[in-house]
mmCIF file of C-alpha atoms in Angstrom:
data_model
loop_
_atom_site.group_PDB
_atom_site.id
_atom_site.type_symbol
_atom_site.label_atom_id
_atom_site.label_comp_id
_atom_site.label_asym_id
_atom_site.label_seq_id
_atom_site.Cartn_x
_atom_site.Cartn_y
_atom_site.Cartn_z
ATOM 1 C CA MET L 24 36.786 26.863 -24.719
ATOM 2 C CA ARG L 25 34.504 26.883 -21.681
ATOM 3 C CA GLU L 26 34.365 30.161 -19.778
ATOM 4 C CA TYR L 27 34.421 30.482 -16.021
ATOM 5 C CA SER L 28 33.751 33.480 -13.822
ATOM 6 C CA HIS L 29 35.041 34.387 -10.394
ATOM 7 C CA SER L 30 31.588 33.837 -8.897
ATOM 8 C CA GLN L 31 31.462 30.316 -10.376
ATOM 9 C CA LEU L 32 34.858 29.370 -8.983
ATOM 10 C CA GLU L 33 34.110 30.976 -5.632
ATOM 11 C CA LYS L 34 30.849 29.045 -5.385
ATOM 12 C CA TYR L 35 32.711 25.797 -6.131
ATOM 13 C CA GLU L 36 35.284 26.582 -3.437
ATOM 14 C CA THR L 37 32.521 27.428 -0.955
ATOM 15 C CA CYS L 38 30.308 24.412 -1.706
ATOM 16 C CA PRO L 39 30.787 22.086 -4.701
ATOM 17 C CA LEU L 40 27.205 20.816 -4.385
ATOM 18 C CA GLN L 41 25.719 24.300 -4.607
ATOM 19 C CA TYR L 42 27.933 24.866 -7.653
ATOM 20 C CA LYS L 43 26.434 21.720 -9.212
ATOM 21 C CA PHE L 44 22.869 22.836 -8.499
ATOM 22 C CA VAL L 45 23.488 26.248 -10.085
ATOM 23 C CA TYR L 46 25.890 25.629 -12.974
ATOM 24 C CA VAL L 47 25.564 21.923 -13.850
ATOM 25 C CA ASP L 48 21.928 21.099 -13.080
ATOM 26 C CA ARG L 49 20.805 24.671 -13.873
ATOM 27 C CA LEU L 50 18.240 24.636 -11.064
ATOM 28 C CA ARG L 51 16.799 28.129 -10.871
ATOM 29 C CA ARG L 52 15.801 29.533 -7.516
ATOM 30 C CA TYR L 53 14.212 32.929 -7.326
ATOM 31 C CA GLU L 54 15.022 33.676 -3.707
ATOM 32 C CA GLU L 55 17.378 36.600 -3.175
ATOM 33 C CA GLY L 56 19.048 37.610 0.060
ATOM 34 C CA VAL L 57 18.285 41.171 1.093
ATOM 35 C CA GLU L 58 22.020 41.886 1.263
ATOM 36 C CA ALA L 59 22.405 40.937 -2.415
ATOM 37 C CA PHE L 60 19.310 42.977 -3.288
ATOM 38 C CA LEU L 61 20.765 46.032 -1.535
ATOM 39 C CA GLY L 62 24.093 45.547 -3.320
ATOM 40 C CA SER L 63 22.401 45.382 -6.718
ATOM 41 C CA ARG L 64 20.487 48.611 -6.089
ATOM 42 C CA PHE L 65 23.690 50.360 -5.001
ATOM 43 C CA HIS L 66 25.471 49.175 -8.168
ATOM 44 C CA GLU L 67 22.639 50.493 -10.338
ATOM 45 C CA THR L 68 22.756 53.839 -8.555
ATOM 46 C CA MET L 69 26.511 54.155 -9.107
ATOM 47 C CA GLN L 70 26.108 53.207 -12.760
ATOM 48 C CA PHE L 71 23.538 55.993 -13.174
ATOM 49 C CA LEU L 72 25.770 58.493 -11.336
ATOM 50 C CA TYR L 73 28.891 57.857 -13.416
ATOM 51 C CA LYS L 74 27.051 57.467 -16.708
ATOM 52 C CA GLU L 75 25.526 60.921 -16.211
ATOM 53 C CA ARG L 76 28.901 62.345 -15.125
ATOM 54 C CA GLU L 77 29.927 62.577 -18.791
ATOM 55 C CA PHE L 78 27.404 65.403 -19.091
ATOM 56 C CA ARG L 79 26.678 66.644 -15.569
ATOM 57 C CA VAL L 80 27.017 66.031 -11.840
ATOM 58 C CA VAL L 81 23.797 64.445 -10.623
ATOM 59 C CA PRO L 82 22.458 66.289 -7.541
ATOM 60 C CA LEU L 83 22.335 64.194 -4.378
ATOM 61 C CA GLU L 84 18.548 64.507 -4.112
ATOM 62 C CA GLU L 85 18.114 63.140 -7.640
ATOM 63 C CA LEU L 86 20.521 60.290 -6.959
ATOM 64 C CA LEU L 87 18.676 59.313 -3.785
ATOM 65 C CA ALA L 88 15.375 59.450 -5.662
ATOM 66 C CA PHE L 89 16.855 57.099 -8.283
ATOM 67 C CA TYR L 90 17.926 54.683 -5.529
ATOM 68 C CA GLU L 91 14.531 54.787 -3.807
ATOM 69 C CA LYS L 92 12.682 54.170 -7.073
ATOM 70 C CA ALA L 93 14.963 51.265 -7.996
ATOM 71 C CA TRP L 94 14.378 49.743 -4.561
ATOM 72 C CA ALA L 95 10.604 50.081 -4.805
ATOM 73 C CA ASP L 96 10.339 48.944 -8.436
ATOM 74 C CA LYS L 97 12.490 45.831 -8.016
ATOM 75 C CA TRP L 98 11.464 44.650 -4.570
ATOM 76 C CA HIS L 99 9.797 41.230 -4.812
ATOM 77 C CA ALA L 100 8.239 38.657 -2.533
ATOM 78 C CA ALA L 101 11.210 36.277 -2.783
ATOM 79 C CA VAL L 102 13.663 38.681 -1.113
ATOM 80 C CA ARG L 103 14.716 36.952 2.114
ATOM 81 C CA ILE L 104 15.857 38.626 5.335
ATOM 82 C CA ARG L 105 17.964 36.101 7.246
ATOM 83 C CA LYS L 106 18.895 38.228 10.254
ATOM 84 C CA GLU L 107 16.211 37.850 12.874
ATOM 85 C CA GLY L 108 14.527 41.077 13.911
ATOM 86 C CA ARG L 109 15.672 43.106 10.889
ATOM 87 C CA THR L 110 13.211 44.690 8.451
ATOM 88 C CA ALA L 111 13.272 45.562 4.763
ATOM 89 C CA ASP L 112 13.004 49.244 5.630
ATOM 90 C CA GLU L 113 16.139 49.057 7.772
ATOM 91 C CA TYR L 114 18.072 47.639 4.828
ATOM 92 C CA ARG L 115 16.622 50.275 2.491
ATOM 93 C CA LEU L 116 17.791 53.042 4.824
ATOM 94 C CA LEU L 117 21.200 51.387 5.153
ATOM 95 C CA GLY L 118 21.589 51.457 1.365
ATOM 96 C CA ARG L 119 20.453 55.074 1.285
ATOM 97 C CA ARG L 120 23.109 56.026 3.859
ATOM 98 C CA CYS L 121 25.738 54.236 1.768
ATOM 99 C CA VAL L 122 24.733 56.280 -1.299
ATOM 100 C CA GLU L 123 24.841 59.534 0.689
ATOM 101 C CA ASP L 124 28.220 58.766 2.271
ATOM 102 C CA TYR L 125 29.733 57.750 -1.052
ATOM 103 C CA TYR L 126 28.390 60.877 -2.748
ATOM 104 C CA ARG L 127 29.882 63.207 -0.142
ATOM 105 C CA ARG L 128 33.251 61.431 -0.133
ATOM 106 C CA HIS L 129 33.725 61.475 -3.909
ATOM 107 C CA HIS L 130 31.882 64.578 -5.127
ATOM 108 C CA PRO L 131 32.386 66.007 -7.773
ATOM 109 C CA PHE L 132 33.457 62.605 -9.231
ATOM 110 C CA ASP L 133 36.333 63.950 -11.328
ATOM 111 C CA GLU L 134 38.890 61.322 -10.308
ATOM 112 C CA GLY L 135 39.704 60.382 -13.908
ATOM 113 C CA HIS L 136 38.121 59.124 -17.114
ATOM 114 C CA VAL L 137 35.507 56.384 -16.988
ATOM 115 C CA LEU L 138 36.456 53.596 -19.405
ATOM 116 C CA GLY L 139 33.599 51.276 -18.566
ATOM 117 C CA LEU L 140 30.635 50.802 -16.238
ATOM 118 C CA GLU L 141 29.405 47.297 -15.418
ATOM 119 C CA ARG L 142 31.752 46.280 -18.240
ATOM 120 C CA MET L 143 31.679 42.630 -19.265
ATOM 121 C CA ILE L 144 35.127 41.334 -20.243
ATOM 122 C CA ARG L 145 36.044 37.982 -21.776
ATOM 123 C CA PHE L 146 39.598 36.728 -22.215
ATOM 124 C CA PRO L 147 41.759 33.565 -22.180
ATOM 125 C CA LEU L 148 44.033 32.852 -19.244
ATOM 126 C CA ASP L 149 46.536 30.896 -21.342
ATOM 127 C CA ALA L 150 48.246 31.457 -24.679
ATOM 128 C CA GLU L 151 46.467 28.487 -26.283
ATOM 129 C CA GLY L 152 43.004 29.767 -25.348
ATOM 130 C CA ARG L 153 41.964 26.619 -23.468
ATOM 131 C CA TYR L 154 40.983 28.427 -20.275
ATOM 132 C CA GLY L 155 38.396 31.172 -20.753
ATOM 133 C CA PHE L 156 37.455 33.720 -18.132
ATOM 134 C CA LYS L 157 34.689 36.284 -17.932
ATOM 135 C CA GLY L 158 33.654 38.937 -15.468
ATOM 136 C CA VAL L 159 31.903 42.245 -14.971
ATOM 137 C CA ILE L 160 33.974 45.218 -13.817
ATOM 138 C CA ASP L 161 31.872 47.613 -11.743
ATOM 139 C CA ARG L 162 33.893 50.614 -12.914
ATOM 140 C CA LEU L 163 37.058 50.803 -15.012
ATOM 141 C CA MET L 164 38.890 54.123 -14.789
ATOM 142 C CA ARG L 165 41.968 55.836 -16.104
ATOM 143 C CA ALA L 166 43.379 58.090 -13.392
ATOM 144 C CA PRO L 167 44.895 61.536 -14.114
ATOM 145 C CA ASP L 168 48.404 60.049 -13.730
ATOM 146 C CA GLY L 169 47.673 57.482 -16.481
ATOM 147 C CA ALA L 170 47.180 54.504 -14.177
ATOM 148 C CA PHE L 171 44.316 52.089 -14.802
ATOM 149 C CA GLU L 172 41.945 51.510 -11.886
ATOM 150 C CA ILE L 173 39.585 48.577 -11.389
ATOM 151 C CA HIS L 174 36.838 49.533 -8.925
ATOM 152 C CA ASP L 175 34.504 47.166 -7.102
ATOM 153 C CA TYR L 176 31.607 48.135 -4.812
ATOM 154 C CA LYS L 177 30.954 46.055 -1.706
ATOM 155 C CA ALA L 178 27.888 46.584 0.483
ATOM 156 C CA SER L 179 29.040 43.922 2.952
ATOM 157 C CA GLY L 180 28.713 44.524 6.669
ATOM 158 C CA THR L 181 32.146 42.988 7.268
ATOM 159 C CA LEU L 182 35.446 44.703 6.448
ATOM 160 C CA PRO L 183 38.233 42.173 5.734
ATOM 161 C CA GLU L 184 41.841 42.775 6.714
ATOM 162 C CA GLN L 185 44.373 44.036 4.155
ATOM 163 C CA SER L 186 45.855 40.574 3.562
ATOM 164 C CA LYS L 187 42.550 39.472 2.033
ATOM 165 C CA PHE L 188 42.814 42.166 -0.647
ATOM 166 C CA ASP L 189 46.463 41.387 -1.322
ATOM 167 C CA THR L 190 45.508 37.798 -2.173
ATOM 168 C CA ASP L 191 42.070 38.425 -3.722
ATOM 169 C CA ARG L 192 41.508 36.610 -7.007
ATOM 170 C CA GLN L 193 38.600 38.528 -8.531
ATOM 171 C CA LEU L 194 40.055 41.959 -9.291
ATOM 172 C CA ALA L 195 43.519 40.532 -9.930
ATOM 173 C CA VAL L 196 42.132 38.242 -12.650
ATOM 174 C CA TYR L 197 40.259 41.228 -14.046
ATOM 175 C CA GLN L 198 43.636 42.971 -14.244
ATOM 176 C CA VAL L 199 44.880 40.095 -16.422
ATOM 177 C CA GLY L 200 41.892 40.670 -18.704
ATOM 178 C CA VAL L 201 42.306 44.454 -18.809
ATOM 179 C CA GLN L 202 45.954 44.113 -19.789
ATOM 180 C CA LYS L 203 45.035 41.648 -22.544
ATOM 181 C CA LEU L 204 42.167 43.726 -23.916
ATOM 182 C CA TRP L 205 43.876 47.110 -23.552
ATOM 183 C CA PRO L 206 47.609 46.538 -24.134
ATOM 184 C CA GLU L 207 48.430 50.043 -22.920
ATOM 185 C CA ALA L 208 47.427 48.901 -19.443
ATOM 186 C CA GLY L 209 50.332 46.470 -19.541
ATOM 187 C CA ASP L 210 52.732 49.415 -19.523
ATOM 188 C CA ARG L 211 50.881 51.287 -16.794
ATOM 189 C CA GLU L 212 50.265 50.892 -13.108
ATOM 190 C CA VAL L 213 47.018 49.055 -12.404
ATOM 191 C CA ARG L 214 45.280 49.759 -9.109
ATOM 192 C CA LEU L 215 42.748 47.417 -7.555
ATOM 193 C CA ILE L 216 40.221 49.348 -5.462
ATOM 194 C CA TRP L 217 37.364 48.038 -3.318
ATOM 195 C CA HIS L 218 34.740 50.456 -2.007
ATOM 196 C CA TYR L 219 33.325 49.126 1.273
ATOM 197 C CA VAL L 220 30.459 51.566 1.257
ATOM 198 C CA ALA L 221 28.946 50.585 4.614
ATOM 199 C CA PHE L 222 32.213 51.686 6.229
ATOM 200 C CA GLY L 223 33.029 54.641 3.970
ATOM 201 C CA MET L 224 36.412 53.083 3.191
ATOM 202 C CA GLU L 225 38.441 52.257 0.083
ATOM 203 C CA MET L 226 40.805 49.296 0.249
ATOM 204 C CA ARG L 227 43.607 49.159 -2.306
ATOM 205 C CA SER L 228 46.071 46.623 -3.604
ATOM 206 C CA SER L 229 48.255 45.865 -6.622
ATOM 207 C CA ARG L 230 49.963 42.898 -8.255
ATOM 208 C CA THR L 231 53.411 42.309 -9.727
ATOM 209 C CA PRO L 232 53.781 40.488 -13.072
ATOM 210 C CA GLU L 233 55.107 37.482 -11.144
ATOM 211 C CA GLN L 234 52.053 37.442 -8.894
ATOM 212 C CA LEU L 235 49.747 37.587 -11.913
ATOM 213 C CA GLU L 236 51.511 34.615 -13.517
ATOM 214 C CA GLU L 237 51.140 32.623 -10.319
ATOM 215 C CA LEU L 238 47.484 33.648 -10.128
ATOM 216 C CA LYS L 239 46.832 32.438 -13.676
ATOM 217 C CA GLU L 240 48.469 29.086 -12.929
ATOM 218 C CA ASN L 241 46.467 28.639 -9.720
ATOM 219 C CA THR L 242 43.221 29.609 -11.460
ATOM 220 C CA MET L 243 43.815 27.174 -14.324
ATOM 221 C CA ARG L 244 44.529 24.389 -11.814
ATOM 222 C CA LEU L 245 41.279 25.212 -10.050
ATOM 223 C CA ILE L 246 39.408 25.093 -13.368
ATOM 224 C CA ASP L 247 40.936 21.643 -13.981
ATOM 225 C CA ARG L 248 39.664 20.535 -10.566
ATOM 226 C CA VAL L 249 36.172 21.779 -11.352
ATOM 227 C CA GLY L 250 36.204 20.044 -14.719
ATOM 228 C CA ALA L 251 37.329 16.754 -13.183
ATOM 229 C CA GLU L 252 34.906 16.914 -10.240
ATOM 230 C CA ALA L 253 32.579 13.944 -9.978
ATOM 231 C CA GLU L 254 31.367 13.942 -6.378
ATOM 232 C CA PHE L 255 30.298 17.579 -5.769
ATOM 233 C CA ALA L 256 30.147 17.066 -2.023
ATOM 234 C CA PRO L 257 28.286 19.588 0.150
ATOM 235 C CA THR L 258 30.424 21.787 2.392
ATOM 236 C CA PRO L 259 28.342 23.014 5.326
ATOM 237 C CA GLY L 260 29.361 26.349 6.808
ATOM 238 C CA ALA L 261 28.293 29.850 7.773
ATOM 239 C CA LEU L 262 27.116 30.656 4.231
ATOM 240 C CA CYS L 263 24.486 27.894 4.339
ATOM 241 C CA ASP L 264 22.039 30.418 5.803
ATOM 242 C CA TRP L 265 22.075 32.257 2.461
ATOM 243 C CA CYS L 266 21.595 29.127 0.321
ATOM 244 C CA SER L 267 18.291 28.515 -1.488
ATOM 245 C CA TYR L 268 18.740 24.754 -1.969
ATOM 246 C CA TRP L 269 18.078 23.388 1.520
ATOM 247 C CA ASP L 270 15.143 21.302 0.294
ATOM 248 C CA ILE L 271 17.401 19.181 -1.957
ATOM 249 C CA CYS L 272 20.699 19.363 -0.047
ATOM 250 C CA PRO L 273 21.554 16.137 1.833
ATOM 251 C CA GLU L 274 22.922 18.271 4.681
ATOM 252 C CA LYS L 275 19.685 20.198 5.139
ATOM 253 C CA LYS L 276 16.667 18.564 3.509
ATOM 254 C CA HIS L 277 15.702 16.384 6.476
ATOM 255 C CA LEU L 278 15.796 19.493 8.680
ATOM 256 C CA VAL L 279 13.418 21.133 6.211
ATOM 257 C CA LYS L 280 11.169 18.063 6.174
ATOM 258 C CA VAL L 281 10.746 17.765 9.936
ATOM 259 C CA GLY L 282 10.968 21.482 10.684
ATOM 260 C CA GLY L 283 7.348 22.070 9.733
ATOM 261 C CA LEU L 284 5.885 19.033 11.506
ATOM 262 C CA PRO L 285 3.673 19.329 14.607
ATOM 263 C CA GLU L 286 5.430 18.164 17.785
ATOM 264 C CA ASN L 287 3.544 14.852 18.002
ATOM 265 C CA GLU L 288 4.458 13.989 14.399
ATOM 266 C CA TRP L 289 8.044 15.209 14.868
ATOM 267 C CA GLU L 290 8.711 12.747 17.691
ATOM 268 C CA ASN L 291 7.376 9.806 15.644
ATOM 269 C CA GLU L 292 9.166 10.660 12.406
ATOM 270 C CA PRO L 293 11.496 7.702 11.577
ATOM 271 C CA GLY L 294 14.663 9.772 11.208
ATOM 272 C CA VAL L 295 14.040 11.668 14.446
ATOM 273 C CA ARG L 296 13.508 8.384 16.305
ATOM 274 C CA ILE L 297 16.774 6.968 14.963
ATOM 275 C CA VAL L 298 18.741 10.056 15.967
ATOM 276 C CA ASP L 299 17.164 10.234 19.423
ATOM 277 C CA ALA L 300 17.982 6.572 20.101
ATOM 278 C CA TYR L 301 21.505 7.005 18.734
ATOM 279 C CA ALA L 302 22.074 10.144 20.823
ATOM 280 C CA GLU L 303 20.901 8.412 24.004
ATOM 281 C CA ARG L 304 23.368 5.557 23.547
ATOM 282 C CA TRP L 305 26.156 7.864 22.382
ATOM 283 C CA ARG L 306 25.848 9.933 25.561
ATOM 284 C CA LYS L 307 25.843 6.733 27.616
ATOM 285 C CA ARG L 308 29.034 5.612 25.861
ATOM 286 C CA ARG L 309 30.623 9.031 26.403
ATOM 287 C CA ALA L 310 29.964 8.732 30.139
ATOM 288 C CA LEU L 311 31.614 5.299 30.137
ATOM 289 C CA GLU L 312 34.567 6.647 28.145
ATOM 290 C CA GLU L 313 35.037 9.457 30.645
ATOM 291 C CA GLU L 314 35.072 6.874 33.412
ATOM 292 C CA LYS L 315 37.503 4.765 31.355
ATOM 293 C CA GLU L 316 39.804 7.776 30.956
ATOM 294 C CA VAL L 317 40.002 8.152 34.739
ATOM 295 C CA VAL L 318 40.668 4.428 35.174
ATOM 296 C CA ASP L 319 43.310 4.473 32.401
ATOM 297 C CA LYS L 320 45.220 7.215 34.216
ATOM 298 C CA GLU L 321 45.111 5.182 37.414
ATOM 299 C CA LEU L 322 46.287 2.085 35.523
ATOM 300 C CA GLU L 323 49.192 4.022 33.998
ATOM 301 C CA LYS L 324 50.395 5.079 37.434
ATOM 302 C CA LEU L 325 50.113 1.484 38.663
ATOM 303 C CA ARG L 326 51.926 0.244 35.533
ATOM 304 C CA GLU L 327 54.823 2.579 36.294
ATOM 305 C CA ALA L 328 54.843 1.394 39.894
ATOM 306 C CA ALA L 329 54.870 -2.260 38.734
ATOM 307 C CA VAL L 330 57.824 -1.642 36.392
ATOM 308 C CA ALA L 331 59.748 0.115 39.150
ATOM 309 C CA PHE L 332 58.989 -2.733 41.588
ATOM 310 C CA ALA L 333 60.011 -5.432 39.073
ATOM 311 C CA GLU L 334 63.305 -3.700 38.324
ATOM 312 C CA LYS L 335 64.071 -3.182 42.005
ATOM 313 C CA GLU L 336 63.219 -6.775 43.015
ATOM 314 C CA ASP L 337 64.577 -8.347 39.784
ATOM 315 C CA VAL L 338 61.319 -10.223 39.105
ATOM 316 C CA GLN L 339 59.128 -10.701 36.038
ATOM 317 C CA VAL L 340 55.975 -11.883 37.843
ATOM 318 C CA ILE L 341 54.412 -10.036 40.773
ATOM 319 C CA ALA L 342 51.827 -11.886 42.875
ATOM 320 C CA GLY L 343 48.578 -10.321 44.091
ATOM 321 C CA SER L 344 45.610 -11.546 46.162
ATOM 322 C CA ASP L 345 43.755 -13.083 43.219
ATOM 323 C CA ALA L 346 45.862 -12.135 40.185
ATOM 324 C CA LYS L 347 49.421 -11.808 38.955
ATOM 325 C CA LEU L 348 51.235 -9.176 36.868
ATOM 326 C CA ARG L 349 53.826 -10.231 34.303
ATOM 327 C CA VAL L 350 56.324 -7.418 33.675
ATOM 328 C CA ALA L 351 58.595 -7.829 30.644
ATOM 329 C CA GLY L 352 60.884 -5.277 29.015
ATOM 330 C CA LYS L 353 61.914 -5.244 25.348
ATOM 331 C CA GLU L 354 64.079 -2.815 23.374
ATOM 332 C CA LYS L 355 62.183 -1.018 20.558
ATOM 333 C CA ILE L 356 63.777 0.951 17.733
ATOM 334 C CA ILE L 357 62.205 4.392 17.281
ATOM 335 C CA SER L 358 62.823 6.238 14.013
ATOM 336 C CA PRO L 359 62.888 10.052 13.692
ATOM 337 C CA ALA L 360 59.495 11.632 13.040
ATOM 338 C CA LYS L 361 58.446 12.475 9.475
ATOM 339 C CA GLY L 362 59.301 16.028 8.443
ATOM 340 C CA THR L 363 62.225 16.453 10.864
ATOM 341 C CA ALA L 364 65.844 17.154 9.918
ATOM 342 C CA GLU L 365 66.830 13.859 11.548
ATOM 343 C CA ARG L 366 64.344 11.996 9.311
ATOM 344 C CA GLU L 367 65.785 13.645 6.184
ATOM 345 C CA ALA L 368 69.313 12.719 7.279
ATOM 346 C CA LEU L 369 68.242 9.104 7.884
ATOM 347 C CA GLU L 370 66.596 8.836 4.444
ATOM 348 C CA SER L 371 69.700 10.300 2.785
ATOM 349 C CA ALA L 372 71.866 7.738 4.575
ATOM 350 C CA LEU L 373 69.596 4.857 3.484
ATOM 351 C CA ARG L 374 69.828 5.998 -0.149
ATOM 352 C CA ALA L 375 73.586 6.393 0.063
ATOM 353 C CA LEU L 376 73.927 2.888 1.514
ATOM 354 C CA GLY L 377 71.788 1.443 -1.294
ATOM 355 C CA VAL L 378 69.108 -0.030 0.977
ATOM 356 C CA TRP L 379 66.349 2.568 0.476
ATOM 357 C CA ASP L 380 64.220 0.295 -1.743
ATOM 358 C CA GLU L 381 64.167 -2.368 1.004
ATOM 359 C CA VAL L 382 62.467 -0.082 3.530
ATOM 360 C CA ALA L 383 60.572 2.492 1.431
ATOM 361 C CA THR L 384 56.823 2.059 0.946
ATOM 362 C CA LEU L 385 54.101 4.022 -0.811
ATOM 363 C CA ASP L 386 52.287 6.513 1.441
ATOM 364 C CA THR L 387 48.795 5.430 0.407
ATOM 365 C CA PHE L 388 47.128 7.975 2.667
ATOM 366 C CA ALA L 389 48.962 10.837 0.954
ATOM 367 C CA LEU L 390 48.143 9.364 -2.489
ATOM 368 C CA GLU L 391 44.428 8.971 -1.704
ATOM 369 C CA ARG L 392 44.235 12.518 -0.355
ATOM 370 C CA ALA L 393 45.971 13.930 -3.449
ATOM 371 C CA LEU L 394 43.575 12.063 -5.760
ATOM 372 C CA ALA L 395 40.525 13.190 -3.773
ATOM 373 C CA GLU L 396 41.655 16.829 -3.868
ATOM 374 C CA GLY L 397 42.480 16.703 -7.590
ATOM 375 C CA ARG L 398 45.911 18.091 -6.765
ATOM 376 C CA TRP L 399 47.604 17.158 -10.053
ATOM 377 C CA SER L 400 46.861 17.762 -13.719
ATOM 378 C CA GLY L 401 43.890 16.089 -15.389
ATOM 379 C CA GLU L 402 46.104 13.668 -17.348
ATOM 380 C CA THR L 403 48.028 12.639 -14.225
ATOM 381 C CA LEU L 404 44.827 12.103 -12.236
ATOM 382 C CA GLU L 405 43.263 10.024 -15.024
ATOM 383 C CA ARG L 406 46.331 7.785 -15.268
ATOM 384 C CA LEU L 407 46.652 7.208 -11.517
ATOM 385 C CA ARG L 408 42.942 6.499 -11.048
ATOM 386 C CA THR L 409 43.332 3.350 -13.186
ATOM 387 C CA PHE L 410 45.368 1.839 -10.316
ATOM 388 C CA VAL L 411 42.931 2.526 -7.492
ATOM 389 C CA ALA L 412 39.331 1.638 -6.729
ATOM 390 C CA ALA L 413 36.632 3.848 -5.274
ATOM 391 C CA GLU L 414 34.766 2.471 -2.285
ATOM 392 C CA LYS L 415 31.997 4.261 -0.400
ATOM 393 C CA ARG L 416 32.532 4.154 3.358
ATOM 394 C CA TRP L 417 29.972 5.477 5.786
ATOM 395 C CA THR L 418 30.563 7.450 8.959
ATOM 396 C CA VAL L 419 27.850 8.406 11.437
ATOM 397 C CA THR L 420 28.680 11.368 13.711
ATOM 398 C CA LEU L 421 26.381 12.795 16.353
ATOM 399 C CA LYS L 422 26.140 16.593 16.555
ATOM 400 C CA GLU L 423 24.352 17.813 19.657
ATOM 401 C CA ASP L 424 22.091 20.888 19.335
#
């Protein structure tokens, strides 16, 4: 049984190629975003606070000293600050404010019994044990009313809307694990709680048994997709700025290569020359297409005028100074659009009349998309792939800076 974690699956969903670099190729990169560094120091500070709570309430000054020492001791040269103009000290002070705000909101930290801090859990998602899952719960609590609480600290500078928490996979899957490992939790309310410490807010959600079953099914399907993945295509997006693999990513590595070149070498670099020439001709074509669009609109108006003239004069050929227009009309059958009620009624009628097989065809586009997305089970995908061939087709798209 191979185990997966939420972070693994999330990385695959964000960018399959980055997933491959990290979990398949095992390429270690020692860069760390300052946001992740801050989050780790906050987690360590909370672990110290609640671990000591069994014996005493740590004074705020001592807790802040712990945070400051952890920051200083673990700071390293590979911590990267992506936001232009920001400094390490600004992030350190931001983390310090988060610790202070949290302390004042939750003091004296007697909201229940701590069952685990940074607790690693491992459990199967299915009865047969084919799908393993693992994760680390920041803080597992039992509240005074007997409910189990799964707490997660977030140092993010963005606060999602409630719908995000009501569909979040991470803590909900942890709930599945908690109820497997501690059966009593299956008979109790389980609360999912996110602490967005930069905002001083707690976001809460819960799941019904039916929602948890659906979650398990969706997660197992995703694991099947990951296991069957062969292409691991890059998925460029906003999170690329926090990726450490630009130098080997096909989306970014040429940018890295030419980014450090002097201007005279940049202009003569083969790839730059190709793109510049392509862009020049693409812009020229775009100008022609814009002109064509204007002409097409004029032609459409003239076409309508020609049809009206031909109908009025009962002619099929209209003479001009140095050209002629032939105007011919022909009836065309138009079927209802796919997905409409009229289309469904038509298909039902064709089946009832016994002529469906004469007009039905395979939607190859829908089939190819389903195979590419790994939409079905592994066995189904393997069987269907024996009927199709894979062909690499190239597209070249200009993106202007």
